[in-house]
Coordinates of C-alpha atoms in Angstrom, one line a residue:
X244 CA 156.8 26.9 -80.8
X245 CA 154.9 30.3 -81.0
X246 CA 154.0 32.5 -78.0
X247 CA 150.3 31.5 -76.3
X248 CA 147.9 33.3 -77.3
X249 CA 146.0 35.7 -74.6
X250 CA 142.9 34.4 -73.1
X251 CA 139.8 35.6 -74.6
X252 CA 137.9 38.2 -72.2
X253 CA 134.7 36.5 -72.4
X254 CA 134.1 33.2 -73.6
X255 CA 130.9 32.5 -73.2
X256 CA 129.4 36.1 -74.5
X257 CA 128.4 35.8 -78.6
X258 CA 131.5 37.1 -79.1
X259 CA 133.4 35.0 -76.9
X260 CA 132.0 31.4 -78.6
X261 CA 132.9 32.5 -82.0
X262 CA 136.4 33.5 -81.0
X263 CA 136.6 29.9 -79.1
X264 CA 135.4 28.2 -82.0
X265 CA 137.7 29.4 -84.4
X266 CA 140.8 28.8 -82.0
X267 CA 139.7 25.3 -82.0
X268 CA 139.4 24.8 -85.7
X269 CA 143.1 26.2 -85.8
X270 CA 144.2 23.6 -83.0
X271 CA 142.6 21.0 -85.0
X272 CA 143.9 21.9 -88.2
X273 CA 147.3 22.5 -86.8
X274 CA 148.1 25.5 -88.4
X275 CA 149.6 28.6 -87.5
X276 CA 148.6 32.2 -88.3
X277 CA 151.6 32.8 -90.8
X278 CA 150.3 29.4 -92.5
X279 CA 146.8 30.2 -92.2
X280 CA 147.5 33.5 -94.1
X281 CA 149.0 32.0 -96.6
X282 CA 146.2 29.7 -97.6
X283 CA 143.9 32.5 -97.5
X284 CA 145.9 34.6 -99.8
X285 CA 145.0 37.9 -99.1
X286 CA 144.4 38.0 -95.1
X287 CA 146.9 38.6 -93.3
X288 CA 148.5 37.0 -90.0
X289 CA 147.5 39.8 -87.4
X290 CA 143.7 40.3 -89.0
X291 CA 143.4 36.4 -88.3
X292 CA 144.8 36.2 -84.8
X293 CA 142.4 39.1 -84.2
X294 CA 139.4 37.7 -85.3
X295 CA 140.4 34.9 -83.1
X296 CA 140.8 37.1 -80.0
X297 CA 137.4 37.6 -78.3
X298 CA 138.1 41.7 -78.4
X299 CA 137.1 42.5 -82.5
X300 CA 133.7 41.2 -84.2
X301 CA 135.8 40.2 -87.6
X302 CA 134.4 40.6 -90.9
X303 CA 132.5 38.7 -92.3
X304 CA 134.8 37.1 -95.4
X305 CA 137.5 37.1 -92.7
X306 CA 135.0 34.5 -91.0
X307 CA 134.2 32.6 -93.6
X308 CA 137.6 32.0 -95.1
X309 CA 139.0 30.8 -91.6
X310 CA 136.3 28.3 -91.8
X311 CA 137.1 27.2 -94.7
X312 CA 141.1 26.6 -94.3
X313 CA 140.6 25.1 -91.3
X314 CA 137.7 22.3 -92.3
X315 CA 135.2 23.7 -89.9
X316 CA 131.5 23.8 -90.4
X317 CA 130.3 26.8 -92.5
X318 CA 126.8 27.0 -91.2
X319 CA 128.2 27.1 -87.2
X320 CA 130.7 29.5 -87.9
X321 CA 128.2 32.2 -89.7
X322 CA 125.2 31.3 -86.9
X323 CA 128.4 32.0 -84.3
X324 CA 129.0 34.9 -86.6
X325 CA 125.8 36.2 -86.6
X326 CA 124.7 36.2 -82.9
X327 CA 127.9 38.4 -82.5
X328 CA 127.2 40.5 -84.8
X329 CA 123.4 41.6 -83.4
X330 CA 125.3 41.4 -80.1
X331 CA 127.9 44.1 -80.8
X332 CA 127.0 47.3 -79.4
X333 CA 127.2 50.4 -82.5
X334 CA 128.4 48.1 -84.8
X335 CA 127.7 50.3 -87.3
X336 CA 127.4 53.7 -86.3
X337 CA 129.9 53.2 -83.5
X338 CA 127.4 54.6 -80.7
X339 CA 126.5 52.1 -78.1
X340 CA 122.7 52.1 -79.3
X341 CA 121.5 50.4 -81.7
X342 CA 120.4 51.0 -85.2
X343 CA 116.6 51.3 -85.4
X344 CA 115.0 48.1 -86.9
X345 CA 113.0 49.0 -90.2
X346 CA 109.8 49.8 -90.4
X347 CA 107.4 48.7 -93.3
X348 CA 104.7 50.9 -92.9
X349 CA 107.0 53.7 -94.2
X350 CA 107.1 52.0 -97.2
X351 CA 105.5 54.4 -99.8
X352 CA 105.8 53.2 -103.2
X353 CA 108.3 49.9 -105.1
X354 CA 111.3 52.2 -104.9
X355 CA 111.5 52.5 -101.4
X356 CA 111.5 48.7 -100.5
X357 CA 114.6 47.5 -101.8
X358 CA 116.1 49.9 -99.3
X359 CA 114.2 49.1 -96.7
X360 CA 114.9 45.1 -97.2
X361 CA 118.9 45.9 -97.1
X362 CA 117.5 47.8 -94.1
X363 CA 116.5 44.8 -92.4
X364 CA 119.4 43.1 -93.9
X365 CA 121.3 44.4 -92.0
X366 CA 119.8 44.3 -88.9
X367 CA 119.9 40.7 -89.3
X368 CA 123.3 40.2 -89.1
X369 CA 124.4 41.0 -92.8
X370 CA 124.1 37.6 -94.1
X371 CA 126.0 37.6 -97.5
X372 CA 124.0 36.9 -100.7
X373 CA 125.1 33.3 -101.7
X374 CA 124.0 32.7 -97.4
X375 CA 120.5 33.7 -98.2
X376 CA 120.1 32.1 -101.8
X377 CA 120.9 28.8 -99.1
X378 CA 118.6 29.7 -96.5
X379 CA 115.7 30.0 -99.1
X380 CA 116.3 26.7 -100.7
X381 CA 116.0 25.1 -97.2
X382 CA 112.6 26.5 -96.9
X383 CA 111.6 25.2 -100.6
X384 CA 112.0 29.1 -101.6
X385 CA 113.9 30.1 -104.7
X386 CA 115.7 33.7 -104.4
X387 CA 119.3 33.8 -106.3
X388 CA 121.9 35.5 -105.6
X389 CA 121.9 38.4 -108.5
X390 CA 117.9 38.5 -107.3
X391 CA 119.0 39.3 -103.5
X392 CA 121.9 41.5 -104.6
X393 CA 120.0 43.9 -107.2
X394 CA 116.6 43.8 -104.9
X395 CA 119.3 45.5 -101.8
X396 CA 121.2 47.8 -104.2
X397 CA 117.5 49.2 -105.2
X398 CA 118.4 48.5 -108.8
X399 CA 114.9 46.2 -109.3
X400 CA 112.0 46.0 -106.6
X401 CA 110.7 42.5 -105.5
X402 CA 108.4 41.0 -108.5
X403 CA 106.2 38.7 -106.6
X404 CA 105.2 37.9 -102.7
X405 CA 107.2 35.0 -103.3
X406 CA 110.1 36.8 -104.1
X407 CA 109.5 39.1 -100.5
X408 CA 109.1 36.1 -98.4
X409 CA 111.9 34.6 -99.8
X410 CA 114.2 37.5 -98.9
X411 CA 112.6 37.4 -95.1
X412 CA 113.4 33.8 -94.9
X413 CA 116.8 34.7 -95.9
X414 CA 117.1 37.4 -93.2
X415 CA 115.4 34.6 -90.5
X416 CA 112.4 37.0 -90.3
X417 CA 110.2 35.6 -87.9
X418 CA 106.6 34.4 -89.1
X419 CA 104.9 37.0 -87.1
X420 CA 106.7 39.9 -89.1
X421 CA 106.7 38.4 -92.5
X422 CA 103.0 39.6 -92.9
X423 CA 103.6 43.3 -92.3
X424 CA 106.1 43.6 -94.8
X425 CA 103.8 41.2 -97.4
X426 CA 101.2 43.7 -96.8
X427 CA 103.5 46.4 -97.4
X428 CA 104.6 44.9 -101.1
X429 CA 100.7 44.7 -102.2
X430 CA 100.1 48.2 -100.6
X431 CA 103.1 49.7 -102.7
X432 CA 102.4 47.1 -105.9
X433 CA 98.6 48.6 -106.0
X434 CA 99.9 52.3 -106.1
X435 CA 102.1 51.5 -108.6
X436 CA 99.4 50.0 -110.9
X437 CA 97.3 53.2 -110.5
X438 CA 99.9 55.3 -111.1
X439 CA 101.0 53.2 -114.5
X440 CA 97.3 53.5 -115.8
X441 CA 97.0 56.7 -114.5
X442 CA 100.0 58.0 -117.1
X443 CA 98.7 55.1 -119.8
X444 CA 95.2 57.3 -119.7
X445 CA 97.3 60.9 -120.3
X446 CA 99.1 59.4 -123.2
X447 CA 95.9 57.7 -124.7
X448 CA 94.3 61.6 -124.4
X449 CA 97.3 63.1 -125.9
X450 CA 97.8 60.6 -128.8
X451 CA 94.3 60.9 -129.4
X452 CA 95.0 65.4 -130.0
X453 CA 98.2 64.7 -132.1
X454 CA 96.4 62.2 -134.4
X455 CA 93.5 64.1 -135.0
X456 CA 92.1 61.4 -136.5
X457 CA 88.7 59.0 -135.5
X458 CA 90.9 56.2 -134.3
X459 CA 92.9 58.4 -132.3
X460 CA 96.1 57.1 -133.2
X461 CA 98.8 58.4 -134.7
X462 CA 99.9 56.7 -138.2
X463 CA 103.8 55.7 -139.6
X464 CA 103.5 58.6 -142.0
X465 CA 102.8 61.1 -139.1
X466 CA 105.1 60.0 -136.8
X467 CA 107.6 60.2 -139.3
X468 CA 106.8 63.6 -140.2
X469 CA 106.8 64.5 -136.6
X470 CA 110.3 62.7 -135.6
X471 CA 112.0 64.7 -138.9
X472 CA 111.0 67.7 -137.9
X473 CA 112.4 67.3 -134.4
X474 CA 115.5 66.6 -136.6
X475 CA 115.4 62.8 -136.4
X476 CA 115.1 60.1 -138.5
X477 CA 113.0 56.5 -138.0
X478 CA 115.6 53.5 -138.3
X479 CA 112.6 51.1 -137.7
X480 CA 108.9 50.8 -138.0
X481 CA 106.7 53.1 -135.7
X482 CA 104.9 50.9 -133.1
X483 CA 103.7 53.0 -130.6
X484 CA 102.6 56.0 -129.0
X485 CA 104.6 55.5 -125.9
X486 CA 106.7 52.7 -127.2
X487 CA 110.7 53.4 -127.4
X488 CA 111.8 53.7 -131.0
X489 CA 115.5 53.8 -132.8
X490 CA 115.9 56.8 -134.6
X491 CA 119.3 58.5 -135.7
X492 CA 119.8 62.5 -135.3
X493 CA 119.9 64.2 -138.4
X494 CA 123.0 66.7 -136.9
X495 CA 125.3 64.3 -135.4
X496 CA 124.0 60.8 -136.5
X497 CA 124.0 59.5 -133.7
X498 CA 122.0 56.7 -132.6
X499 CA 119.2 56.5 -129.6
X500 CA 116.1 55.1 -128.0
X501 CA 113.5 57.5 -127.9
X502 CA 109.2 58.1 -127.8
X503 CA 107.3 59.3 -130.1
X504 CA 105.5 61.2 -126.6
X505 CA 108.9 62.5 -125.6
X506 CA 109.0 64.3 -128.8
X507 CA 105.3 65.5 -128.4
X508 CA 106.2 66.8 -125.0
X509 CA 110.1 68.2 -125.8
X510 CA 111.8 65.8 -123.8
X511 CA 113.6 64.5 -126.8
X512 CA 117.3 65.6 -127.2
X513 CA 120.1 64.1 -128.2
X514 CA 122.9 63.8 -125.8
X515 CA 125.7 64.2 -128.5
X516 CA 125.0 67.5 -130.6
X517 CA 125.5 70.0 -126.9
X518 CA 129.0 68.2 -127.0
X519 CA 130.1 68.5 -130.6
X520 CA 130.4 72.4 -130.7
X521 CA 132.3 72.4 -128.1
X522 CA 134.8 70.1 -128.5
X523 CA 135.0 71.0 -132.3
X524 CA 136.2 74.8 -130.2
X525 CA 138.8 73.1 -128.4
X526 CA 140.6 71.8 -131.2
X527 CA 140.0 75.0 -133.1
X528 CA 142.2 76.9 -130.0
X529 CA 144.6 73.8 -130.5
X530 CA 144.9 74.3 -133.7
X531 CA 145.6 78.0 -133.7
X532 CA 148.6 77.1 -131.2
X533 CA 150.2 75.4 -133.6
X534 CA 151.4 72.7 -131.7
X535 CA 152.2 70.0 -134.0
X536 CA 154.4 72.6 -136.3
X537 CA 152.5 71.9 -139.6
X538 CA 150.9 75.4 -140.1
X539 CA 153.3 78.1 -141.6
X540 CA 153.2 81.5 -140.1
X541 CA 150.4 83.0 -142.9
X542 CA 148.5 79.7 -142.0
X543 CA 148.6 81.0 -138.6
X544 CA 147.6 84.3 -138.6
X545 CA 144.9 83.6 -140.9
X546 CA 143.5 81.0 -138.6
X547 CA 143.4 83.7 -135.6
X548 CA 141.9 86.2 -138.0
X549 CA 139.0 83.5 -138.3
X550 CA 136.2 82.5 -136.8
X551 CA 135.3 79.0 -136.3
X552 CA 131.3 78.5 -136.5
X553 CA 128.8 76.1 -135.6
X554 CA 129.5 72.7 -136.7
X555 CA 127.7 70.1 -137.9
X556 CA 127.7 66.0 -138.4
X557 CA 125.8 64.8 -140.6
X558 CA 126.1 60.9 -141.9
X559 CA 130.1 61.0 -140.9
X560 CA 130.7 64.2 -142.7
X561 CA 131.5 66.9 -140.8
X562 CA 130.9 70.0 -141.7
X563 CA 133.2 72.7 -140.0
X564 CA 131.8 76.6 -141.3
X565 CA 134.9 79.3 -141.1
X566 CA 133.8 82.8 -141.0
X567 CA 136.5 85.2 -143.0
X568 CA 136.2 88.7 -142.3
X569 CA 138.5 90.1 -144.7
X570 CA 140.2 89.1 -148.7
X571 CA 143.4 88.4 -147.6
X572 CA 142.6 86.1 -144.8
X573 CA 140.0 84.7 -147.6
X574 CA 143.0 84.1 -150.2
X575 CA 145.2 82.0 -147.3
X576 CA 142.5 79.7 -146.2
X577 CA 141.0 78.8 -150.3
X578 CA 144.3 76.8 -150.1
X579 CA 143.6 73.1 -148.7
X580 CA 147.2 72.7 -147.4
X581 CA 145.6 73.6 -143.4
X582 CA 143.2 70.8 -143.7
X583 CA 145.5 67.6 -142.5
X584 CA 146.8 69.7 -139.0
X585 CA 143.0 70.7 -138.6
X586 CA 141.4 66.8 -139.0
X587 CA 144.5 66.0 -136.6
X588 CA 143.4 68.1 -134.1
X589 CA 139.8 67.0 -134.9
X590 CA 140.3 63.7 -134.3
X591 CA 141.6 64.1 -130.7
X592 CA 138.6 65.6 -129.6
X593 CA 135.9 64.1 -131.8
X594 CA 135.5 60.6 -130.7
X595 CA 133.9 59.4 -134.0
X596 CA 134.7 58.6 -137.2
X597 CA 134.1 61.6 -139.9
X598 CA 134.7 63.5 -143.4
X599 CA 135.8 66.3 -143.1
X600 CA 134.3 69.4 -145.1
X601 CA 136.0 73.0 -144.5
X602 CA 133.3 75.1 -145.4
X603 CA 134.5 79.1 -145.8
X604 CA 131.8 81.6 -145.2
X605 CA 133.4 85.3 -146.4
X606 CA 131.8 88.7 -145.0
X607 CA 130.1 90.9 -147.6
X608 CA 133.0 93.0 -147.9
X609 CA 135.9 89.6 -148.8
X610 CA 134.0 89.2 -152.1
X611 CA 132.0 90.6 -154.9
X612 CA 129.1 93.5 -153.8
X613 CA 126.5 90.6 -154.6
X614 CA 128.3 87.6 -153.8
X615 CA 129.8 88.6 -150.5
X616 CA 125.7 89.9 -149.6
X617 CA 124.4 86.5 -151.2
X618 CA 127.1 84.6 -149.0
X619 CA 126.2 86.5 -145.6
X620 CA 122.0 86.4 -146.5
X621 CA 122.5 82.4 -146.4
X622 CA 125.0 82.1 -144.0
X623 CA 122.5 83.9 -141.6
X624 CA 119.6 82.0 -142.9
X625 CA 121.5 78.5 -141.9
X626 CA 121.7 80.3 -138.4
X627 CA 126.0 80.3 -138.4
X628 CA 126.4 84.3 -138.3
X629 CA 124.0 85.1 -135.5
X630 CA 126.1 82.8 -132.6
X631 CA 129.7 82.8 -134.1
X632 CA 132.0 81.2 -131.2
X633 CA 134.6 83.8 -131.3
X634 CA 133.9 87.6 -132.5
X635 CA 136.2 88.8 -134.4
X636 CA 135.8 92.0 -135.7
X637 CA 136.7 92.7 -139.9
X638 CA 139.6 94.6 -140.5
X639 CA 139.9 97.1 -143.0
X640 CA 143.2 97.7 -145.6
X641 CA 144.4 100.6 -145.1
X642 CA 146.6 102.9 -148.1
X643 CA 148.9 106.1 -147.4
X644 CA 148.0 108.3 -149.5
X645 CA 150.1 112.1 -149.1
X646 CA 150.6 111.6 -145.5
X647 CA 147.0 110.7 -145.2
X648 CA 145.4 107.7 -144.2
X649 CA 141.9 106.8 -146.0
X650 CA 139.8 103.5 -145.7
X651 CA 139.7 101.3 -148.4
X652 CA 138.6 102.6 -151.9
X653 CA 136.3 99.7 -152.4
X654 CA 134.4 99.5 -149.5
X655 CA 134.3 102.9 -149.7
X656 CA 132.5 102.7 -152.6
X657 CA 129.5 100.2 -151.9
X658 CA 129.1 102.2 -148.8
X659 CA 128.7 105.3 -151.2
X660 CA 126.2 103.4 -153.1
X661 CA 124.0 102.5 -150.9
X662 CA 123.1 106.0 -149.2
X663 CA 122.9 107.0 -152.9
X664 CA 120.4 104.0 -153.1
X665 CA 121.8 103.5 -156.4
X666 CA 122.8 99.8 -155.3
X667 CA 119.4 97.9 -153.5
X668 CA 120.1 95.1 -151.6
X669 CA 118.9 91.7 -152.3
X670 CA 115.6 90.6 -150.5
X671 CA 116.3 88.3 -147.8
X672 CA 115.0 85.2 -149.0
X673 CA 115.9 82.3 -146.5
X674 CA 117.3 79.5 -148.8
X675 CA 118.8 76.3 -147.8
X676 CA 122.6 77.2 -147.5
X677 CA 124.9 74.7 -149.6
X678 CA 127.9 76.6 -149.7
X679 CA 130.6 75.1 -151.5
X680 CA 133.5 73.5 -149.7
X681 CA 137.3 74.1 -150.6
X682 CA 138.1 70.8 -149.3
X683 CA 138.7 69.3 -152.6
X684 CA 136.9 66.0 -153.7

């Protein structure tokens, strides 16, 4: 026979009756604290004979479970609950005042009421979600328990009266109060409304200045037009001005929800293309570490002498540009043999599936005088010379010559030819750049 338990301080406070109810539905059920435990499965012996003390306000599953192991009525013990809970002095806050009640004349707009309500939840003792989908059904109301739980977490405001007065039953809102609150939902439902045609008027005046156009509506082959240029493509029919649309980015093909309005007003981006470049760098630095030993020592030091550009995804190919400042660096790379430990390194950074395309891009001095200017002219018109993520600076061969040391004879040269103006360089012509890759078929 277990030691008695300590009277309880106060039996006929709130706190007190639940504490005597629940030692009761023990005695009945003849069970002990170890036993009781173990039938609740995850509360333990001491957390139980508190809750049954008189001297903690227990939580509220802690409540509700002893109920239930011990065959006692459900409703009593969470009205019991209840009435000790608004009795407990700083129950929350831990002060010996109280909370202050909510307020629904400080209800400005929808997305301030499902706060409020968990508000006034709470200062109604907390009932639990499954309590007040019960309460409501008494009443003839219908409120669920996913309804109650995303209207307190403010993911979705009330939709209807109904739906507010149903959550006040719930909370055992008097009658008196109900009609505050009710008048508080129309108030912020009717500012919402203005505000809705309010924005439904400014996109009407600015669809009606893009289409240029008597209807004043912008057409498929427009909007098409318009969504391309913002480098996207349609992957479904245009609706609307203001309705969402799947599209696919023409960079990174990746695919998104966007507006036609969005685009009008550059809010469009796509959330994937900031995030390629840079992790397309990070397994660039990996790569030059050599960390998975496939690289030979000229593979190396090539791959430091270069310059990995910006890269680009296009339909799973992805296009990785490799800026070569000098012929011997050039000669390494043209070899393919780089390209697995590069895609390996790829792959643990780019989440998605891809092609890869190696695509070298030489200095004007790697190459031919013409070539090597036509190669940095398109390179610079695709916008990959301008940015380069790492600047490395082209070296120069050098040749002894009698002691002396003299800069290369060929760059010399072309350098010589040009102040004599007896080479002109090519007009810069911006033309698509479709270098060819080295990656093989």
């Amino acid at each position: 026979m277990g030691r008695p338990e300590n009277p309880i301080p106060d039996p006929t406070s709130p706190l007190g009756r639940l504490a005597v109810a629940l030692r009761n539905g023990r005695r009945d059920a003849s069970l002990s604290y170890v036993e009781l435990s173990d039938r609740t499965r995850f509360i333990s012996p001491g957390t139980l004979q508190r809750a049954a003390s008189g001297t903690h306000l227990p939580r509220w599953e802690v409540a509700q479970a002893f109920a239930r192991v011990c065959g006692m009525d459900a409703e009593e013990v969470a009205r019991l609950w209840q009435a000790a809970y608004r009795s407990t002095p700083g129950r929350r806050s831990g002060s010996s005042s109280k909370p202050p009640e909510p307020r629904p004349d400080r209800i400005e707009d929808l997305k301030d009421f499902g706060p409020a309500l968990e508000e006034l939840r709470q200062a109604n003792g907390a009932p639990s979600f499954r309590m007040m989908q019960s309460r409501a059904r008494a009443t003839g109301r219908e409120l669920s328990r996913s309804t109650a739980y995303r209207i307190s977490t403010g993911q979705q405001p009330p939709a209807s009266a109904e739906c507010v007065e149903a959550f006040l039953v719930a909370c055992e809102v008097p009658p008196r109060e109900r009609t505050a609150w009710l008048d508080a939902w129309r108030q912020a439902q009717w500012r919402a409304a203005r505000q809705e045609a309010g924005r439904r008027e400014e996109m009407r005046q600015l669809e009606s200045v893009v289409a240029g156009n008597i209807r004043g509506q912008v057409s498929q082959e427009t909007a098409v037009w318009m969504l391309r240029k913002a480098g996207f493509e349609a992957l479904e029919r245009f609706r609307r001005f203001d309705a969402p649309w799947s599209v696919e980015c023409l960079e990174c093909a990746a695919t998104l929800r966007l507006r036609l309005s969005d685009i009008v007003l550059v809010r469009a981006t796509c959330p994937e293309c900031p995030t390629l470049t840079a992790r397309v760098r990070e397994a660039w630095a990996e790569l030059v570490t050599n960390r998975s030993g496939l690289l030979s020592r000229q593979h190396v030091r090539a791959l430091r002498a270069a310059a990995v550009l910006q890269p680009r995804l296009h339909r799973g190919h992805l296009d990785v540009p490799v800026f070569v400042a000098d012929r011997p660096t050039l000669n390494t790379l043209q070899s393919a043999d780089w390209h697995p430990a590069l895609e390996e390194a790829l792959r643990r950074h780019v989440r998605r599936p891809f092609y890869l395309d190696v695509l070298l891009v030489p200095d004007d001095t790697t190459s031919s005088r013409q070539s090597g200017l036509r190669h940095r002219r398109l390179a610079k018109a695709a916008g990959l010379i301008d940015g380069p993520l790492e600047s490395v600076p082209p070296r120069r061969d050098v040749e002894h010559t009698n002691g002396a040391v003299q800069a290369d004879g060929a760059a010399q040269r072309v350098a010589t030819a040009v102040q004599n103006n007896t080479v002109r360089p090519a007009p810069d012509i911006r033309i698509p750049w479709k270098p060819t890759s080295n990656s093989g078929a």
